[in-house]
Short mmCIF file of C-alpha atoms in Angstrom, two decimals:
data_model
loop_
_atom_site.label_atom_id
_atom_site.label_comp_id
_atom_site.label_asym_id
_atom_site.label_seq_id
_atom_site.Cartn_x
_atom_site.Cartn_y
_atom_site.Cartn_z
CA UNK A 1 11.43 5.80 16.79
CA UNK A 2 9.98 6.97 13.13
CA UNK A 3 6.68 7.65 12.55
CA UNK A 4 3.90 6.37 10.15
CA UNK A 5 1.23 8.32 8.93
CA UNK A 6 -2.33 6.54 9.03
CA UNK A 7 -1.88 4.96 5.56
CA UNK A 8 1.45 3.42 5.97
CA UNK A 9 0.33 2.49 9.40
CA UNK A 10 -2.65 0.61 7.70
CA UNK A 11 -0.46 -1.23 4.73
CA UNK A 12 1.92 -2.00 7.99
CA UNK A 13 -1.12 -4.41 9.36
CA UNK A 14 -2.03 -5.44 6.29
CA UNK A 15 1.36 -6.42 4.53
CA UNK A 16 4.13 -6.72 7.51
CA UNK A 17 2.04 -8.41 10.77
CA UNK A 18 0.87 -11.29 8.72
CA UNK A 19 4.12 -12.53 7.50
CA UNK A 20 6.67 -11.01 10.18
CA UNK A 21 5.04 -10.01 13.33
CA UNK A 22 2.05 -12.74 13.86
CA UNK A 23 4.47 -15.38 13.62
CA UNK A 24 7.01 -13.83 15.79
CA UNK A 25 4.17 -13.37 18.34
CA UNK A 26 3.17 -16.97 18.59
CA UNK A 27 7.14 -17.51 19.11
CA UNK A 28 7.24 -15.46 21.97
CA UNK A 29 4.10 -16.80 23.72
CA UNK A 30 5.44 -20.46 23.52
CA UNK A 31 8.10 -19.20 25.89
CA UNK A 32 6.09 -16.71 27.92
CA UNK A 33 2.15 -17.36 27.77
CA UNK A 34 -0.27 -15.35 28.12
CA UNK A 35 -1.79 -15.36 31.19
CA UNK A 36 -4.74 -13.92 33.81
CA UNK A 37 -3.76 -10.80 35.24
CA UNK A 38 -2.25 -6.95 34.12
CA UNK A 39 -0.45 -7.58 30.80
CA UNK A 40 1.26 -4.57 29.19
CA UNK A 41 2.74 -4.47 25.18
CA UNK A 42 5.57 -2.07 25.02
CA UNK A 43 5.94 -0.46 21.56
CA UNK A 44 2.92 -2.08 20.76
CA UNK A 45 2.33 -0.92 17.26
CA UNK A 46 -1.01 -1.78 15.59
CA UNK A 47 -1.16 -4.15 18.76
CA UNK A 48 -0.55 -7.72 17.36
CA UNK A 49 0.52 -8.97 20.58
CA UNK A 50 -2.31 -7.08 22.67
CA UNK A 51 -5.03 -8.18 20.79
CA UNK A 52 -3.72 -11.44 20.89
CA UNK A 53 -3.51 -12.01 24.60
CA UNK A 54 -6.94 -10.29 24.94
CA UNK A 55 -8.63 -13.08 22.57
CA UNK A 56 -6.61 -15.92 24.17
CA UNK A 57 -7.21 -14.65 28.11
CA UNK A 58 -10.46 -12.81 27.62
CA UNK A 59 -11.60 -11.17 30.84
CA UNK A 60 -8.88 -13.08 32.84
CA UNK A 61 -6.76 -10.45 31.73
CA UNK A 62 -6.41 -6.29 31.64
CA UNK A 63 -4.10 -5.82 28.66
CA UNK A 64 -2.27 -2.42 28.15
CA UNK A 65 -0.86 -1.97 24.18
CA UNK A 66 1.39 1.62 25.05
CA UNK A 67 3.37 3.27 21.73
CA UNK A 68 4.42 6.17 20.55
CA UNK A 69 2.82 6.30 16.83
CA UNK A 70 -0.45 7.47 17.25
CA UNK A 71 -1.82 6.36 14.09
CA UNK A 72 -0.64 2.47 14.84
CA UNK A 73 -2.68 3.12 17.42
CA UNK A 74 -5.79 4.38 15.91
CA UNK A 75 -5.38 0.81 13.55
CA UNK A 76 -4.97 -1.06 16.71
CA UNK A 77 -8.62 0.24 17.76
CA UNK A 78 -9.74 -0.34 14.67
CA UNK A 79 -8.91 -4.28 14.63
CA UNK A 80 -9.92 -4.28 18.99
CA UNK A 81 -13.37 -3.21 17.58
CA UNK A 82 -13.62 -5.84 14.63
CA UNK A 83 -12.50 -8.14 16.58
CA UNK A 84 -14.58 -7.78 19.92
CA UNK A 85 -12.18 -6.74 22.13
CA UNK A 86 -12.29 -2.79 22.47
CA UNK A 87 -13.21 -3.65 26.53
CA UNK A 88 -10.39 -5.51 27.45
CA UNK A 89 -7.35 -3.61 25.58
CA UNK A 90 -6.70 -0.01 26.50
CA UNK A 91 -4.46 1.75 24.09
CA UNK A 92 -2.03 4.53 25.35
CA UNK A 93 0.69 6.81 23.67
CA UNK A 94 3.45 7.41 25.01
CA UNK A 95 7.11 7.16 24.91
CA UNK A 96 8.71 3.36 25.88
CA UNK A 97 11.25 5.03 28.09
CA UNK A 98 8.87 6.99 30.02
CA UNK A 99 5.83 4.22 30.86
CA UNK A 100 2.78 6.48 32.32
CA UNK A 101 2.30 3.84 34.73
CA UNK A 102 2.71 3.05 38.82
CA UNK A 103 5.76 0.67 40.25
CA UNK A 104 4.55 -2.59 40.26
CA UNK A 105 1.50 -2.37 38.17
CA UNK A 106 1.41 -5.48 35.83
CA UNK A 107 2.16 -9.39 35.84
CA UNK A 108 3.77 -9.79 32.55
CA UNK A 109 5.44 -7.32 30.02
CA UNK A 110 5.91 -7.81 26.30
CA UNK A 111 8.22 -6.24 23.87
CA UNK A 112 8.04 -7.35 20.17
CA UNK A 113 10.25 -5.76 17.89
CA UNK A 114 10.21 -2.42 19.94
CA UNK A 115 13.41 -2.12 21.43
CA UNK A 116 16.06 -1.35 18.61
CA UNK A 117 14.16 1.88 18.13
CA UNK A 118 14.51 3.40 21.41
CA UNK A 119 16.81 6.11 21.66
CA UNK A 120 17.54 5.06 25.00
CA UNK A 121 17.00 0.99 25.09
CA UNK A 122 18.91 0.98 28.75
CA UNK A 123 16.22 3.06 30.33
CA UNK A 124 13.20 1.19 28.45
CA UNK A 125 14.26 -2.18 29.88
CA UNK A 126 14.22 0.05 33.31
CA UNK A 127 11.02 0.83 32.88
CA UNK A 128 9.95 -2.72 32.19
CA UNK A 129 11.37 -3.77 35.11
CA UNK A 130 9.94 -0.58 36.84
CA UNK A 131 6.55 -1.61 36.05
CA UNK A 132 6.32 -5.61 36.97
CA UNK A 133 5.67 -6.78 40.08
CA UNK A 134 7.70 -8.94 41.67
CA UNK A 135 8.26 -12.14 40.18
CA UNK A 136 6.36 -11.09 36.67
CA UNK A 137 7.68 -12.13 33.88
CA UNK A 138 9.09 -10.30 30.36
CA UNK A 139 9.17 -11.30 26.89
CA UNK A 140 10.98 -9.93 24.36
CA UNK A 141 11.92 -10.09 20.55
CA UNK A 142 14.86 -8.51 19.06
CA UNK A 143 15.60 -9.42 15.31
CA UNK A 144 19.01 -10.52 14.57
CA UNK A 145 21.81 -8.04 13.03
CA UNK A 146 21.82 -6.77 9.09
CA UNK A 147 23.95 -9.84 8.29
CA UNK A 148 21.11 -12.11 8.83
CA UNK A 149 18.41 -9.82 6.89
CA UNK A 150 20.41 -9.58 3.41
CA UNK A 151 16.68 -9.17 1.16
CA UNK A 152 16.50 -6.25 3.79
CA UNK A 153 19.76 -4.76 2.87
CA UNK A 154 18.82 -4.96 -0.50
CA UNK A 155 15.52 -2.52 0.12
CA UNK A 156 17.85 -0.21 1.78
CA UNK A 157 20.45 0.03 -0.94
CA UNK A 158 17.65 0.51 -3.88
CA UNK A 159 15.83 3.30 -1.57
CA UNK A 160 18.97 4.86 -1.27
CA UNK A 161 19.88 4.74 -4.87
CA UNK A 162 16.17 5.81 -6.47
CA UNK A 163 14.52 7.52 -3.47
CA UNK A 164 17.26 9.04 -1.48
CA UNK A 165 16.49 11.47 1.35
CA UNK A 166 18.48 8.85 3.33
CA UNK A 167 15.13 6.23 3.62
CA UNK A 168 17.84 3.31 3.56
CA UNK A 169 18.61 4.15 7.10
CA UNK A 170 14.86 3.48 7.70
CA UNK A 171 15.12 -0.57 6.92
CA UNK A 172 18.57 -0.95 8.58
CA UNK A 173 17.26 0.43 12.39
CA UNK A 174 15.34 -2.96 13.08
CA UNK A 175 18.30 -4.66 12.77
CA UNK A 176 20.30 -2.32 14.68
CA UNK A 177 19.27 -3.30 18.05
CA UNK A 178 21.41 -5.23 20.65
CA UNK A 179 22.61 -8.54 19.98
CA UNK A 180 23.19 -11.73 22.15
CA UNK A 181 25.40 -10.98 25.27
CA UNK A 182 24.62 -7.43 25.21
CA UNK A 183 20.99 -7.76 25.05
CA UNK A 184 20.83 -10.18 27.65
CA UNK A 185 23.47 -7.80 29.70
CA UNK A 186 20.91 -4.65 29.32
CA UNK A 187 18.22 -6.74 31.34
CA UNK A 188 20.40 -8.16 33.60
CA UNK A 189 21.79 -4.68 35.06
CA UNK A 190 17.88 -3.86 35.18
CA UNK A 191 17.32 -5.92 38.05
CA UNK A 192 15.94 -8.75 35.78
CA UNK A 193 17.06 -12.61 36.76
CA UNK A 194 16.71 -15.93 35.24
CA UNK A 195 17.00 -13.86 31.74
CA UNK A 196 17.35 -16.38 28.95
CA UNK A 197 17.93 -16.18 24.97
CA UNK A 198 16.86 -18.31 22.64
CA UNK A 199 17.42 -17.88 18.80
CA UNK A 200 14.47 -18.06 15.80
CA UNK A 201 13.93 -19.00 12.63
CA UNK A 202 10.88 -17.66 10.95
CA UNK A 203 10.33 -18.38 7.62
CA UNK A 204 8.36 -15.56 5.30
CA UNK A 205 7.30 -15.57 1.71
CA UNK A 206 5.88 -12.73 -0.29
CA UNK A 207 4.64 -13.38 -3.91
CA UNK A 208 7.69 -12.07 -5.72
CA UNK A 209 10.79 -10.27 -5.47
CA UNK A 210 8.79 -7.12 -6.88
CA UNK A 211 5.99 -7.53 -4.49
CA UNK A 212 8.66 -7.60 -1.80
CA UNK A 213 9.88 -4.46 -2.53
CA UNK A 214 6.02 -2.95 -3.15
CA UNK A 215 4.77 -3.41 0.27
CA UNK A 216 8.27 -2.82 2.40
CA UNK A 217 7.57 0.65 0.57
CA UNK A 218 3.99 0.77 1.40
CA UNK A 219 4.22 0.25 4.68
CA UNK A 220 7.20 2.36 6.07
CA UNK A 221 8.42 6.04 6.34
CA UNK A 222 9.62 5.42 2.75
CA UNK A 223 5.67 5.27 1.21
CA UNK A 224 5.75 8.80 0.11
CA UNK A 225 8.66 9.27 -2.03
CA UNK A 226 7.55 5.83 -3.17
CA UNK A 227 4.20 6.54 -4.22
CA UNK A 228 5.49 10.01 -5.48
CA UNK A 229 8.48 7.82 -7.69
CA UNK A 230 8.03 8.34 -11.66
CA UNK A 231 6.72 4.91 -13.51
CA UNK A 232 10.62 4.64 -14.95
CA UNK A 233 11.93 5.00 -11.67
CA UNK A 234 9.28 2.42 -9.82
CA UNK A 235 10.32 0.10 -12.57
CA UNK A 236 13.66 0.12 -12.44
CA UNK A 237 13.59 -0.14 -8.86
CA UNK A 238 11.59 -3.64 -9.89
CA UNK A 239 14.11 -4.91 -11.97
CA UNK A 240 17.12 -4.20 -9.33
CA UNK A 241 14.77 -6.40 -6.72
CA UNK A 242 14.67 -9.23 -8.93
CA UNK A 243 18.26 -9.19 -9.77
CA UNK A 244 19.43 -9.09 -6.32
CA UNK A 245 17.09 -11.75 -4.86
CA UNK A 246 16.73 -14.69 -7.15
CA UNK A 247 18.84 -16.32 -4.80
CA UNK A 248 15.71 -16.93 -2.42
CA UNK A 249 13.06 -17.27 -5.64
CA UNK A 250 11.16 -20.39 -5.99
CA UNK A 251 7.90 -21.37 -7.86
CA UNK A 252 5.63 -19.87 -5.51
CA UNK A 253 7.59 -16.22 -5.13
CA UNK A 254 10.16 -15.34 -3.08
CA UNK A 255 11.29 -16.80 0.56
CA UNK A 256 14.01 -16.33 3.15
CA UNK A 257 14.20 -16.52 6.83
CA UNK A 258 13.98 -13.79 9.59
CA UNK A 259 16.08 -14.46 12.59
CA UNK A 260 15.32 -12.88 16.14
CA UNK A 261 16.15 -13.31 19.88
CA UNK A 262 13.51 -14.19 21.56
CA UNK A 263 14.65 -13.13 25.48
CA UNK A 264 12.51 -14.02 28.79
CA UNK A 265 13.66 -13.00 32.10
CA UNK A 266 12.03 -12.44 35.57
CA UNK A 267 11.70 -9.28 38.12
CA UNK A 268 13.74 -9.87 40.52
#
């Protein structure tokens, strides 16, 4: 999985949860609610799904948020604190595929958007499974391949062109992960049952093409060649952005839909 430095960890809560991540949360809860009990957030990032379950449960529920980034974790203690709930969220680092936690240890296991950047996805939905009881419950979000994130593509293919050092392969890896029968195929050989997909449409909109492109850069491993790019160069990369996307521009900025897989399955 890549790694953000504190800043692009910060413009990642600030720019990316609110339009991608939030919403994609509230998805996954309306198949698999929160609930009382141990509740762990694999690849938890600046702990959107965490946080929420500890506002919605309160002290009915001992939430875990576990990643490997440790400054998406520092912002996820930030926003626990702001938000009153530093005592019910504990925030670990570690690796996905290597849980620091006992058999059996929690009711209900989320996993938004984490998955496609495990080198080893097989053995993180092992450890899932490792870690819920009996008859506890997963959900999980997996966006949808490259062909259904073209203003994504577009990123990539400008980075690579003006910014190089191969940051294009940055934007494709969330897209990357497994799709339909094979997703549902890596939980199924973990001992998971009743494991069901469901497709997702969630709408985003960013203020223009240009702004788009701004905080994609901000808020990945691309944010320091960015910031570093000459005016020309930051311009031009403008102008290619609003070339390639005034397909999805309207009178308000720019919109187009994310698609994920949204999975739930139970411990057998």
């Amino acid at each position: 999985m890549f790694q953000l430095d504190r800043d692009a960890a910060k413009a990642y809560q600030r720019y990316l949860v609110p339009p991608f991540f939030a919403p994609c949360a509230e998805r996954l809860f309306g198949l698999v609610p929160p609930r009382r009990g141990r509740v762990l957030d694999v690849a938890c990032g600046t702990g959107v799904v965490a946080l929420a379950v500890a506002r919605r449960s309160g002290a009915d529920a001992r939430v875990t948020g576990v990643d490997s980034n440790e400054a998406m974790l520092a912002v996820a203690r930030l926003l626990a604190g702001h938000a009153g709930t530093a005592a019910s969220v504990e925030w670990v680092r570690a690796s996905a595929e290597r849980l620091p936690f006992a058999d059996r240890a929690f009711d209900l296991v989320y996993c938004q958007q984490g998955l496609q950047f495990l080198a080893d996805a097989a053995a993180g939905v092992a450890q899932m499974r490792r870690v819920l009881r009996p008859g506890g419950r997963a959900g999980v979000a997996v966006w949808r391949g490259p062909e259904h994130h073209v203003p994504f593509h577009e990123i990539a293919a400008i980075w690579d062109e003006y910014l190089g050092h191969g940051l294009g392969a940055v934007l494709r890896v969330p897209f990357s992960g497994p799709q339909g029968s094979a997703l549902r195929a890596l939980f199924q050989s973990a001992g998971f049952t009743d494991v069901r997909l469901r497709i997702a449409i969630i709408p985003v909109r960013f203020a223009s093409p240009e702004a788009f492109l701004h905080e994609e850069s901000l808020a990945t491993p691309a944010r320091a060649a960015y910031t570093a790019a000459e005016r020309f160069t930051v311009e031009a990369m403008r102008e290619r952005i609003r070339q390639r996307l005034t397909w999805a521009v309207d009178d308000e900025g720019v919109t187009f839909p994310m698609q994920t897989w949204l999975l739930t399955a139970t411990a057998a």
